[in-house]
GROMACS .gro file of C-alpha atoms in nm:
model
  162
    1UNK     CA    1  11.887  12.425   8.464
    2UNK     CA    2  11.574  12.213   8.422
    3UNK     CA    3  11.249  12.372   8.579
    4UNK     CA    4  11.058  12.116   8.820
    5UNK     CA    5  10.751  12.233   8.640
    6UNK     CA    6  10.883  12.152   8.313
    7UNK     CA    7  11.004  11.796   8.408
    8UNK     CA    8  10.662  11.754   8.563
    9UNK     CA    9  10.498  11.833   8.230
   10UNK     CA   10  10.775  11.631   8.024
   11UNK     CA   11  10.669  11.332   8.237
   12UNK     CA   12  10.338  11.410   8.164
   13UNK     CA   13  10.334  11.408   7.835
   14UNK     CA   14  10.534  11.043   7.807
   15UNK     CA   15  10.299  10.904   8.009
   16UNK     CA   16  10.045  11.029   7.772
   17UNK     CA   17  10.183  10.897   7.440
   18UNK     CA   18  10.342  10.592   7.311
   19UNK     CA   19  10.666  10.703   7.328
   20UNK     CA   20  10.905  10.446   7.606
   21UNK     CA   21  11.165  10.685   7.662
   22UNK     CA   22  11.248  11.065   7.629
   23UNK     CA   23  11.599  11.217   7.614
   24UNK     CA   24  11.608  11.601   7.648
   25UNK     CA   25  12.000  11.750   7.661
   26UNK     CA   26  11.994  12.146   7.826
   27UNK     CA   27  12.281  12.361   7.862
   28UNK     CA   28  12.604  12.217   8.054
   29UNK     CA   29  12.548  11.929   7.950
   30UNK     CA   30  12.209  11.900   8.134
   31UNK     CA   31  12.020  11.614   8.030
   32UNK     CA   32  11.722  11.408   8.186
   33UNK     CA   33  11.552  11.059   8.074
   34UNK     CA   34  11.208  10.979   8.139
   35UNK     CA   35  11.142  10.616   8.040
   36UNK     CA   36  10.813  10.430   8.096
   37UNK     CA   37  10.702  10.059   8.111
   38UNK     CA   38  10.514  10.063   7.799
   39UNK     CA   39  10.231   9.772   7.932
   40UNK     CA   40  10.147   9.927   8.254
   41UNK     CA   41  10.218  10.302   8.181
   42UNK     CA   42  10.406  10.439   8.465
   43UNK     CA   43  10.711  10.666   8.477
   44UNK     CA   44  10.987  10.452   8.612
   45UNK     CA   45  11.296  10.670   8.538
   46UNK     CA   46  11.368  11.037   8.588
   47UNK     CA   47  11.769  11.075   8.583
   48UNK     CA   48  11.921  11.473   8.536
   49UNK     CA   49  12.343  11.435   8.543
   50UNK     CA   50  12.583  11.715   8.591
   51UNK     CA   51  12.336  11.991   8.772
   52UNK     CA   52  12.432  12.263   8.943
   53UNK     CA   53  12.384  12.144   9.315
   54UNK     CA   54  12.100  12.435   9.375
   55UNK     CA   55  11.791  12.424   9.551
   56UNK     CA   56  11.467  12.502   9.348
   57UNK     CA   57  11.191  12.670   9.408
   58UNK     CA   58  10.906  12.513   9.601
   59UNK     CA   59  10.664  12.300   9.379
   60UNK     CA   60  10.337  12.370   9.361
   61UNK     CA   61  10.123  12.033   9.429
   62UNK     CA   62   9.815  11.989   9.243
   63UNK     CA   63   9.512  11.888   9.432
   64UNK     CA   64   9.211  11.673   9.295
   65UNK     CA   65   8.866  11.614   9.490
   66UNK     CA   66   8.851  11.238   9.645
   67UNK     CA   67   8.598  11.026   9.391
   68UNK     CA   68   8.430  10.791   9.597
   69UNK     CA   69   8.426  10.431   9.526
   70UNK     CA   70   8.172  10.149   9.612
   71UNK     CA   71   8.285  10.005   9.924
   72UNK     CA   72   8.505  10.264  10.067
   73UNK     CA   73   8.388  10.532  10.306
   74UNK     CA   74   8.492  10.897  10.212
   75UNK     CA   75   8.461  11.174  10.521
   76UNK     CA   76   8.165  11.327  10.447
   77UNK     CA   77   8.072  11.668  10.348
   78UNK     CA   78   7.856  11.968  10.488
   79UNK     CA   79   7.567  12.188  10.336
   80UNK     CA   80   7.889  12.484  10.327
   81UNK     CA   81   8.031  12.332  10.045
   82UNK     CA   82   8.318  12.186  10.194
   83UNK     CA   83   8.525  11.897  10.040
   84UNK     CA   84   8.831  11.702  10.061
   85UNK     CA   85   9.103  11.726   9.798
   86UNK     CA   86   9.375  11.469   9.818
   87UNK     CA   87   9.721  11.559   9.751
   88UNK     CA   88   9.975  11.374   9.579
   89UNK     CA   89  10.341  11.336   9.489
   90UNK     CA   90  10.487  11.526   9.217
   91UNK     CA   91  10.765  11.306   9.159
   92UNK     CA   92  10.908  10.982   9.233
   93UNK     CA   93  11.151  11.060   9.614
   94UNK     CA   94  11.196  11.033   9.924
   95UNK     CA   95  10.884  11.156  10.196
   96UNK     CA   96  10.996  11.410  10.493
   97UNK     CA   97  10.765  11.519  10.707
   98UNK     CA   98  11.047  11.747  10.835
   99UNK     CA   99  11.332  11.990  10.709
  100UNK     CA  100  11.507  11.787  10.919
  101UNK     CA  101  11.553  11.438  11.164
  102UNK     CA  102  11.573  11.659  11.473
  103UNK     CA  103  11.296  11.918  11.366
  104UNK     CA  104  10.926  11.923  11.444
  105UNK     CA  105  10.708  11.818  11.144
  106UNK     CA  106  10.532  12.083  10.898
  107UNK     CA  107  10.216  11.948  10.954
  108UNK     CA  108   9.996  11.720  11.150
  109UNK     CA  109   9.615  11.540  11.126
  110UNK     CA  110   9.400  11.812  11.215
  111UNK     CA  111   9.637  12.125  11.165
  112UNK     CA  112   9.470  12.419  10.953
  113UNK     CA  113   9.681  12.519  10.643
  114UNK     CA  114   9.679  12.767  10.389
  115UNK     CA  115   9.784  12.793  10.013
  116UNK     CA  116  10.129  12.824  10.071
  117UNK     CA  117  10.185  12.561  10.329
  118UNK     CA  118  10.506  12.396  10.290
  119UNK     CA  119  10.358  12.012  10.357
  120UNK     CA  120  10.647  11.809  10.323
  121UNK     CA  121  10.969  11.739  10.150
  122UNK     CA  122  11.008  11.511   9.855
  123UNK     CA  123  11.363  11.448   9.817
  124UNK     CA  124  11.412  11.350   9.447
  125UNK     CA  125  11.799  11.285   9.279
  126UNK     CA  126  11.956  11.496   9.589
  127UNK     CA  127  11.773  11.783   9.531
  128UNK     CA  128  11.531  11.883   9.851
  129UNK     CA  129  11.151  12.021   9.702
  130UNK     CA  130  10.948  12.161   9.899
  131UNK     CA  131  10.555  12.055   9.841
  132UNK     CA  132  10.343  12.366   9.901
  133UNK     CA  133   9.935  12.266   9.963
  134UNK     CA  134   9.808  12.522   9.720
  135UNK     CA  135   9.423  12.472   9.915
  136UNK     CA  136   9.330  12.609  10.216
  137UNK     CA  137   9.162  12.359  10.502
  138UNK     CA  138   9.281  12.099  10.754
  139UNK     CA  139   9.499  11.835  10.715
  140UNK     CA  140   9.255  11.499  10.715
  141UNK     CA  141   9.448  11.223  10.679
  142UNK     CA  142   9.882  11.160  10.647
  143UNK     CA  143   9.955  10.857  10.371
  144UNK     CA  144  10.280  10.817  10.441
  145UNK     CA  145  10.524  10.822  10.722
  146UNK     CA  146  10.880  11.034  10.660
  147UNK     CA  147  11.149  10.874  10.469
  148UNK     CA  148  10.911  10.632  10.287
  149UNK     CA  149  10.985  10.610   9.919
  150UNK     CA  150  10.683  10.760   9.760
  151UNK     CA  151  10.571  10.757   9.357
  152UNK     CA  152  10.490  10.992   9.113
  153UNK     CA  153  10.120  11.033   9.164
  154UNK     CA  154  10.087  10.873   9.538
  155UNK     CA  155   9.821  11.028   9.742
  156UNK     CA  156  10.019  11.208  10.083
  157UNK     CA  157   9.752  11.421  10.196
  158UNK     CA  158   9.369  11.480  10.261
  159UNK     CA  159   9.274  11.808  10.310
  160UNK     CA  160   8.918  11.909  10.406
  161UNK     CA  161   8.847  12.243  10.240
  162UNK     CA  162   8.538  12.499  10.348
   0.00000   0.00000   0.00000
């Protein structure tokens, strides 16, 4: 089976080269396509057929400081070095703020989390991943509302670390 981190990389790399579309066949006749439009440079297909229906690990979700732009107002930081990293999505899916519809949310605006928050779900070709914060701080800001669509590389969270 096809590692999340390994697709995440694959995807990666396309969107780094010139190539328009990748075809990678695994074991069991695993395979996944990653194709890209090749004048604007996005991923716009990840497809995996005939995969064991088994739930992977949790994803770890890389987090980048906010760069602030001319015009738009960033929350602003203390003399204790604190910052805010924005989180994003992994992976083109589905947003749940949930584990499920009848379930209280993982987080909220203003809730303190640690590295190993689970944050969300993205739901991605039927498989449910788990989006763990990796920072520790408080939840800033929510991008999205549960079961949005959501993009590879689509800010979801603000966290304000200390």
């Amino acid at each position: 089976m096809f590692k999340m981190n390994d697709i995440k990389e694959l995807i990666r790399a396309v969107d780094r080269s010139s190539i328009g579309e990748l075809t990678i066949k695994g074991e069991n006749d695993q395979q996944i396509s990653i194709s890209k439009q090749m004048n604007v440079g996005q991923v716009a297909l990840i497809e995996e057929t005939q995969v064991p229906a088994t739930i992977p690990a949790p994803v770890k979700v890389e987090a980048a400081p906010i760069q602030k732009q001319e015009g738009i107002q960033t929350p602003s930081t203390t003399t204790e070095e604190t910052s805010v990293h924005k989180i994003t999505s992994p992976m083109v899916g589905t947003f749940y703020a949930a584990p499920s519809p009848d379930s209280d949310v993982y987080v909220r605006v203003g809730d303190q989390i640690k590295e190993d928050t689970v944050l969300c779900i993205v739901e991605a070709m039927k498989l449910m991943n788990e989006l763990e914060a990796e920072v520790s701080g408080e939840i800033v800001e929510i991008f999205v509302e549960s079961g949005q669509v959501v993009e590879y590389g689509q800010p979801l969270f603000l966290v304000k670390t200390a």
